[in-house]
Tab-separated table of C-alpha atoms in Angstrom:
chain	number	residue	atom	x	y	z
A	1	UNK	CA	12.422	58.201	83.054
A	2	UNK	CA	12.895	61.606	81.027
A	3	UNK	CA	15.174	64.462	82.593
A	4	UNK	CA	13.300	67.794	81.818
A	5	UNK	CA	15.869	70.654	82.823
A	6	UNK	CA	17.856	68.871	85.519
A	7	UNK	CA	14.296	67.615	87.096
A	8	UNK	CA	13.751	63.716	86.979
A	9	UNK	CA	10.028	63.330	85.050
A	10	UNK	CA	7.658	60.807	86.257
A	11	UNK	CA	6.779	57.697	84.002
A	12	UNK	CA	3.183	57.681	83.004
A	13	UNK	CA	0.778	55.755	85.037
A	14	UNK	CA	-0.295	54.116	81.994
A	15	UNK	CA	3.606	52.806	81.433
A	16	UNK	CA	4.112	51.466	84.972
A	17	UNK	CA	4.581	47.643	83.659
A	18	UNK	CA	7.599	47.615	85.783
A	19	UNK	CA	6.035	49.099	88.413
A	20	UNK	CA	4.872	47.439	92.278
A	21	UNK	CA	1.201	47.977	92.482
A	22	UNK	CA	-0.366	48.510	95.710
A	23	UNK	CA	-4.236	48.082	96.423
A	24	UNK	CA	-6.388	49.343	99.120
A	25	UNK	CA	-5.108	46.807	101.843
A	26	UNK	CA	-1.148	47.376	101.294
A	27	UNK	CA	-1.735	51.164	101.420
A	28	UNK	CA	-3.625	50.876	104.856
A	29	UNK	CA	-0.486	48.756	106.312
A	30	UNK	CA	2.119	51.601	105.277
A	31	UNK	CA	0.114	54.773	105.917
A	32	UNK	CA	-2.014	55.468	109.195
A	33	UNK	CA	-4.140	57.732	107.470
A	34	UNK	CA	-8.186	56.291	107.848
A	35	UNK	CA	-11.812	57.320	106.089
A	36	UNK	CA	-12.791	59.716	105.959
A	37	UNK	CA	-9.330	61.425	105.680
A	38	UNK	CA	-7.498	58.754	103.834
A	39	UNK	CA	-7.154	59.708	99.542
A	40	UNK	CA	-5.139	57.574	98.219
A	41	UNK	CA	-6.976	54.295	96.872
A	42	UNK	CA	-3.847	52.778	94.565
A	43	UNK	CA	-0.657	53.161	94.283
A	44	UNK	CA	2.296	52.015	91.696
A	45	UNK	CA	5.971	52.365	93.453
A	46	UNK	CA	8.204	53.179	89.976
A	47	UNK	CA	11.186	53.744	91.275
A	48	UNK	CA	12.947	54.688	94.841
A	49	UNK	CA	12.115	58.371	93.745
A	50	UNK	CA	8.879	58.217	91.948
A	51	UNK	CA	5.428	57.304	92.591
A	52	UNK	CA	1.699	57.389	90.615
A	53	UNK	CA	-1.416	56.896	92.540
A	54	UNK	CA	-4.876	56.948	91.936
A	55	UNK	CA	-7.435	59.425	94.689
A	56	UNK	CA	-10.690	59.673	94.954
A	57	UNK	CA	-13.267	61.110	96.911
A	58	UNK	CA	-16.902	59.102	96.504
A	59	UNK	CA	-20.229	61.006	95.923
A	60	UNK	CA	-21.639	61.396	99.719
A	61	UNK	CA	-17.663	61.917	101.442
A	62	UNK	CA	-18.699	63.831	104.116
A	63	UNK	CA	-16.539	67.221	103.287
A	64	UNK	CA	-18.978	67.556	100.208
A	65	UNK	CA	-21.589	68.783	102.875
A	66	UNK	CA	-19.879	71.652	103.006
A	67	UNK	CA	-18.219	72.021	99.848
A	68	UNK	CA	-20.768	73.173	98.206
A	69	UNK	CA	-23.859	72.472	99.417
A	70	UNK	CA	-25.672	71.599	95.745
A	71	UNK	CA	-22.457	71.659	94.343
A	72	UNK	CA	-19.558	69.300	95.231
A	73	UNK	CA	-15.949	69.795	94.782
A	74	UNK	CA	-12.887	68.610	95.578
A	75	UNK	CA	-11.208	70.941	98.124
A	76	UNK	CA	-7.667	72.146	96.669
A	77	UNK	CA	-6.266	71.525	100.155
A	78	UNK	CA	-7.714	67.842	100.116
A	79	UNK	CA	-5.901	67.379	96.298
A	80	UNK	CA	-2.622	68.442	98.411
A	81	UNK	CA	-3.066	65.997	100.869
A	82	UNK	CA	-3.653	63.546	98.702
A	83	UNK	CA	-0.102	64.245	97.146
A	84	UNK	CA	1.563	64.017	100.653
A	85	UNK	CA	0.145	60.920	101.565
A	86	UNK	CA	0.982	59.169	98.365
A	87	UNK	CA	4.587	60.428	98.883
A	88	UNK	CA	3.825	58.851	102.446
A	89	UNK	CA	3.305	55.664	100.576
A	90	UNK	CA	6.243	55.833	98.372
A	91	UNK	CA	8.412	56.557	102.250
A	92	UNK	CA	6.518	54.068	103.363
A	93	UNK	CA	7.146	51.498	101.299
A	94	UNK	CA	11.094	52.023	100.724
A	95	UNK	CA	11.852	52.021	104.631
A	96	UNK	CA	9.810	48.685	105.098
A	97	UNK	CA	12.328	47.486	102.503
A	98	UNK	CA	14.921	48.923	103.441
A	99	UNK	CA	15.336	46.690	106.649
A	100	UNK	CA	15.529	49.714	109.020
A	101	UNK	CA	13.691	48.589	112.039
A	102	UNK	CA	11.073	50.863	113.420
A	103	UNK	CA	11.095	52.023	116.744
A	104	UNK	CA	7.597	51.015	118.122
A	105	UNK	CA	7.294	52.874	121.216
A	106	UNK	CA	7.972	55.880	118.568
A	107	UNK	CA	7.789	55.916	115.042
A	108	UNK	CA	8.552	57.502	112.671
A	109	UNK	CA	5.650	59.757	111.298
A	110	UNK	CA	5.373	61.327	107.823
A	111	UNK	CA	4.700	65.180	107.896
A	112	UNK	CA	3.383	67.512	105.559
A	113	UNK	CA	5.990	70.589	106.084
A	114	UNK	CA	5.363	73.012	103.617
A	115	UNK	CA	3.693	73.817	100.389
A	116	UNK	CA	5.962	75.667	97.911
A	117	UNK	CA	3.979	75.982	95.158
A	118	UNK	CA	-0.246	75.062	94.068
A	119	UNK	CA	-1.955	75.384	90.945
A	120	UNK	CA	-5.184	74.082	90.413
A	121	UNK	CA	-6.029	74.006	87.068
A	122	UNK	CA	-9.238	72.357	86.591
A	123	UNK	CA	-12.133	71.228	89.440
A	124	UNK	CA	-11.814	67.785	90.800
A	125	UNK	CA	-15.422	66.206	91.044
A	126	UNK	CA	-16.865	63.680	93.118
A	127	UNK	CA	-16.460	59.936	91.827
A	128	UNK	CA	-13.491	60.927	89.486
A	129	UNK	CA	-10.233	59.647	89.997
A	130	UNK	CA	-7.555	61.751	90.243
A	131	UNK	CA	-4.124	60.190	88.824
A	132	UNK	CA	-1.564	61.542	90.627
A	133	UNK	CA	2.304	61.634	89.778
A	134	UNK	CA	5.450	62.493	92.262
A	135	UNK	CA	8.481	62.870	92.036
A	136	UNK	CA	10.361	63.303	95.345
A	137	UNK	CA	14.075	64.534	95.689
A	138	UNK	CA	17.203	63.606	97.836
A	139	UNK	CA	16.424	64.529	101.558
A	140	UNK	CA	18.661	67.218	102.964
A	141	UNK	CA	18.130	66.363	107.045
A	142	UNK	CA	15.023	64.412	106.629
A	143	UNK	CA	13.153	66.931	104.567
A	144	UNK	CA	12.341	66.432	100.884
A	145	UNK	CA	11.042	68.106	97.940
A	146	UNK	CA	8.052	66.217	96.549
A	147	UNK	CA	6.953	67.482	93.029
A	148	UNK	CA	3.470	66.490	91.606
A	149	UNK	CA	0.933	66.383	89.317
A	150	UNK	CA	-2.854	65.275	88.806
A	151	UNK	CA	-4.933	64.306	86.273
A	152	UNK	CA	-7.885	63.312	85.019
A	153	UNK	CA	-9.093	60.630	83.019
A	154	UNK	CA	-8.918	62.284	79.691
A	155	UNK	CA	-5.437	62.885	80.987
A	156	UNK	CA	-6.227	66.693	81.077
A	157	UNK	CA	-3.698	68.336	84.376
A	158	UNK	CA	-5.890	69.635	87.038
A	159	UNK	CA	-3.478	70.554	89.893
A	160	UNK	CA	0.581	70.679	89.695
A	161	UNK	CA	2.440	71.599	93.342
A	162	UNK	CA	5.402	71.300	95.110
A	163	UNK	CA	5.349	70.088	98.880
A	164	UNK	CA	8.240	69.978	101.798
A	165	UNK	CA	7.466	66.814	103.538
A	166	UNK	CA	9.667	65.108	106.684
A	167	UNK	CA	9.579	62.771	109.227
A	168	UNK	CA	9.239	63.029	112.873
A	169	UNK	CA	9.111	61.024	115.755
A	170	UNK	CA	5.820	60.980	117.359
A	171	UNK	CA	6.905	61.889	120.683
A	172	UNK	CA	8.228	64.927	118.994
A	173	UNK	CA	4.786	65.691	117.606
A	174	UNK	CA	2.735	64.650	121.102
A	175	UNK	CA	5.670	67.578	122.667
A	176	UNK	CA	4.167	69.829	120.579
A	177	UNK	CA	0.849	68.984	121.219
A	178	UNK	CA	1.251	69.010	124.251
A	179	UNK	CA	2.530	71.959	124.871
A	180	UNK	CA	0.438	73.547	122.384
A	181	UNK	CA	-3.090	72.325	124.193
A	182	UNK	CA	-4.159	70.272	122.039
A	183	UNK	CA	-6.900	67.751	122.555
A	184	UNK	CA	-5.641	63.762	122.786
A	185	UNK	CA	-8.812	62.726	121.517
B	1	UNK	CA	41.378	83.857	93.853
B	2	UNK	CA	39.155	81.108	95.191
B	3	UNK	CA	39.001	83.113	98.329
B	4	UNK	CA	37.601	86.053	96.612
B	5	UNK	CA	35.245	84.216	94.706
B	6	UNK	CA	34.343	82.249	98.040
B	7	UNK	CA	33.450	86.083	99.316
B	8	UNK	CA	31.499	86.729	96.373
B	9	UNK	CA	29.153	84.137	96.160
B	10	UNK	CA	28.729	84.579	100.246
B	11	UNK	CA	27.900	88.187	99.571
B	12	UNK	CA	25.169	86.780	96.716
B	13	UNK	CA	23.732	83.738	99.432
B	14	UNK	CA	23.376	86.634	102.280
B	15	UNK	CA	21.368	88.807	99.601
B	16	UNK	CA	19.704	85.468	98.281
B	17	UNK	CA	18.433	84.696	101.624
B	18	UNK	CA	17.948	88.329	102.567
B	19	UNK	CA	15.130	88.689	100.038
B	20	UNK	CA	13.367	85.602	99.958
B	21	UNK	CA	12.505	86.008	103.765
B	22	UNK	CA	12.431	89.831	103.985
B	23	UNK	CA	14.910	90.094	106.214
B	24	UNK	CA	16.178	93.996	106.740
B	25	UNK	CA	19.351	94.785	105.204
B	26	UNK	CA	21.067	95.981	108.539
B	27	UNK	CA	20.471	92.801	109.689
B	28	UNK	CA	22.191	90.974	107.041
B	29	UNK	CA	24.969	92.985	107.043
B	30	UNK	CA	25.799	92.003	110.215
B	31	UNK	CA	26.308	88.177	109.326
B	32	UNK	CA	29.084	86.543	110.693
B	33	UNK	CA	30.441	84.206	108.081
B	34	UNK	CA	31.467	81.702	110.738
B	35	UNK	CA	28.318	81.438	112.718
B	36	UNK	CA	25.303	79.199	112.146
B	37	UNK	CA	23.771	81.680	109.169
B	38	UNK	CA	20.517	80.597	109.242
B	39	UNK	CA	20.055	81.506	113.044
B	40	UNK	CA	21.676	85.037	112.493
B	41	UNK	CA	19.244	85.497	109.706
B	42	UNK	CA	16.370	84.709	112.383
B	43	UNK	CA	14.554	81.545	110.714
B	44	UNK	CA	14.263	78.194	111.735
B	45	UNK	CA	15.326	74.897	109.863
B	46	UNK	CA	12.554	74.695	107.200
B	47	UNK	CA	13.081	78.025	105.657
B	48	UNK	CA	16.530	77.079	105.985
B	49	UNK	CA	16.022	73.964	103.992
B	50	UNK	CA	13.336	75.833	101.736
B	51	UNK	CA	16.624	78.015	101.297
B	52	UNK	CA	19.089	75.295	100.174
B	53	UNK	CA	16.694	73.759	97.802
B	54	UNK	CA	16.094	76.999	95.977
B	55	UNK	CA	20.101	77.600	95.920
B	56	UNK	CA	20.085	74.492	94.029
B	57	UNK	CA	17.128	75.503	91.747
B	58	UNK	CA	18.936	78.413	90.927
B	59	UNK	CA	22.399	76.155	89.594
B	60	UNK	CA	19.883	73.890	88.205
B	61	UNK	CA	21.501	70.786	89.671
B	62	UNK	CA	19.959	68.473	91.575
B	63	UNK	CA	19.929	67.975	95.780
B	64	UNK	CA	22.896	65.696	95.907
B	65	UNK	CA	22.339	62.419	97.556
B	66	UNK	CA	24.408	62.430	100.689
B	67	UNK	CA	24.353	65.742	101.839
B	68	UNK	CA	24.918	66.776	105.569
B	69	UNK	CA	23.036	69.717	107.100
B	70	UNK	CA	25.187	70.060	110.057
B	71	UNK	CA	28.517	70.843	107.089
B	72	UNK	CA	26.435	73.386	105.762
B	73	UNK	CA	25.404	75.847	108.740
B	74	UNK	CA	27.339	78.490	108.050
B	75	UNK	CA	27.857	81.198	105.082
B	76	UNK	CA	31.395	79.884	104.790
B	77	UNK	CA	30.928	76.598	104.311
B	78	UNK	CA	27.583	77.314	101.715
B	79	UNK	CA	29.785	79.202	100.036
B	80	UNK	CA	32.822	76.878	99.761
B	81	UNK	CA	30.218	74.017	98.791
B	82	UNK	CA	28.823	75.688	95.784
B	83	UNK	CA	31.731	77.008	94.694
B	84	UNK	CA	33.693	73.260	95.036
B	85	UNK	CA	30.430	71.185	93.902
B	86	UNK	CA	29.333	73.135	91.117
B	87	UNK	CA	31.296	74.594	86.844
B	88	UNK	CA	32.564	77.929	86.837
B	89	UNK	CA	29.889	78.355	84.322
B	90	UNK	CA	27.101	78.056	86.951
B	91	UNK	CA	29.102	79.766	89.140
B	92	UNK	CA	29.049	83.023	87.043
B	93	UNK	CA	25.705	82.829	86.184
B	94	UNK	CA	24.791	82.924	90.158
B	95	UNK	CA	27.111	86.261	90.550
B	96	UNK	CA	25.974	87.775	87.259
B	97	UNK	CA	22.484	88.196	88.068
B	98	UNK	CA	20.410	89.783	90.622
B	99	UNK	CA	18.387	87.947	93.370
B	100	UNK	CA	15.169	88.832	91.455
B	101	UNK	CA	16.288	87.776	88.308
B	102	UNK	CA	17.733	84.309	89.868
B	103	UNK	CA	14.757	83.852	91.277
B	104	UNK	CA	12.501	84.508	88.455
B	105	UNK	CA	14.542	82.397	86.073
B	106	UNK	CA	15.409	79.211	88.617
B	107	UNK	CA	14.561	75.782	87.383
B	108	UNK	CA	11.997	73.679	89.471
B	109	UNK	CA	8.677	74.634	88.251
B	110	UNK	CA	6.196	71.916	89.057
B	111	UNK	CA	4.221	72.861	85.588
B	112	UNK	CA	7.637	70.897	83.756
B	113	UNK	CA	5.690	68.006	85.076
């Protein structure tokens, strides 16, 4: 790991030796996200802090109706959640380790609280993977700081941003919901 | 002399805090070091964390692991925490400058990735 002005820097995906890989299947057991909504496709668990991770959205994802019609991109908001949900996976992974049992009549759910900061750099296209690096910080009353990065293949940066993610109970979330008017379905 | 140094970094937090949620100055000069802060300032717990995390962007230092909330809820006790956790050096540098300049200047900029 490099320190770069007090911020831990994330080891490049291409250096992750030491790294736990995670494919499709082990993703889908730690994160409840589904298709079409779920990014992430692989993941690499560096350290109990950092995380790379490999999205991609395939030619014919439904949100490319949309976005554009005759010419697809990757919606900047879709490159975000990407980000959260492979910090998600990093949570993920470190509580199933961690031997905390999980309440389940109400977990625990990840939440996307906030987005600090968003540049995107360069368009994300359909079919191209987008590496993705995080770093998250120590959690001050369940809430982190999650710092990240994506690239491309020629390793060019096409979005940087820094996210405020939590946890919450899910009865916490159905209150709100609930009282809110939200649809169950 | 801690004491007054305690005062003047509270004074610098209330401004801090002040600007970076637009809060009118009447307002925060009504702040009651010994109440919950955040609540007086009239925002809710992730603004108040967004708050914390930018104090420490500002001393450069890093969230510390264990770090309780609840010991932190009040101007006196954010003020006694930075001022016990953190160099004189740092210290100065938070009471020499003004909130837009700390702001400006504060480490944390996802592009250092």
């Amino acid at each position: 790991m490099t320190i770069v002005s007090g911020i831990v820097g994330v080891k490049r995906y291409a250096d992750l030796r030491d790294a736990i890989h995670l494919g499709e299947a082990e993703i889908l057991a730690l994160i409840p996200h589904r298709e079409p909504f779920r990014f992430v496709r692989e993941a690499a668990i560096c350290s109990e802090h950092d995380v790379s991770g490999i999205a991609l959205w395939p030619a014919g994802h439904p949100i490319f109706v949309g976005h554009f019609p005759e010419f697809p991109i990757v919606p900047g908001v879709c490159q975000i959640e990407a980000g959260a949900q492979l910090a998600g996976v990093l949570f993920a992974y470190h509580a199933s380790r961690s031997g905390l049992a999980q309440d389940m009549d109400d977990p625990l759910v990840g939440v996307l609280a906030g987005v600090r900061q968003s540049h995107f750099l360069a368009p994300v296209f359909p079919d191209a993977p987008l590496r993705l690096e995080l770093s998250v910080g120590n959690a001050i009353g369940g809430l982190s700081i999650v710092k990240g990065a994506g690239f491309g293949l020629t390793g060019k940066k096409h979005l940087s941003f820094e996210l405020t993610v939590g946890v919450a109970h899910r009865s916490i979330l159905e209150g709100v919901r609930d009282s809110n008017g939200g649809s169950r379905k | 002399m801690t004491e007054d140094l305690n005062v003047r970094v509270e004074d610098v937090i209330r401004k801090l805090v002040g600007h970076m949620f637009s809060i009118p100055a009447e307002q925060i000069s009504k702040v009651d070091s010994d109440a919950d802060f955040f609540s007086q300032m009239g925002i809710g717990s992730l603004e108040a964390f967004d708050a914390v995390v930018t104090l420490h962007e500002i001393l450069d230092v890093e969230i510390p692991r264990e770090i309780d909330p609840e010991s932190l809820s009040t101007l006196r006790q954010l003020s006694a925490y930075i001022v016990a956790a953190y160099p004189e050096g740092k210290i100065r540098m938070l009471l020499d400058k003004d909130v837009e300049a700390l702001l400006e200047e504060r480490v944390g900029t996802v592009d250092a990735l």
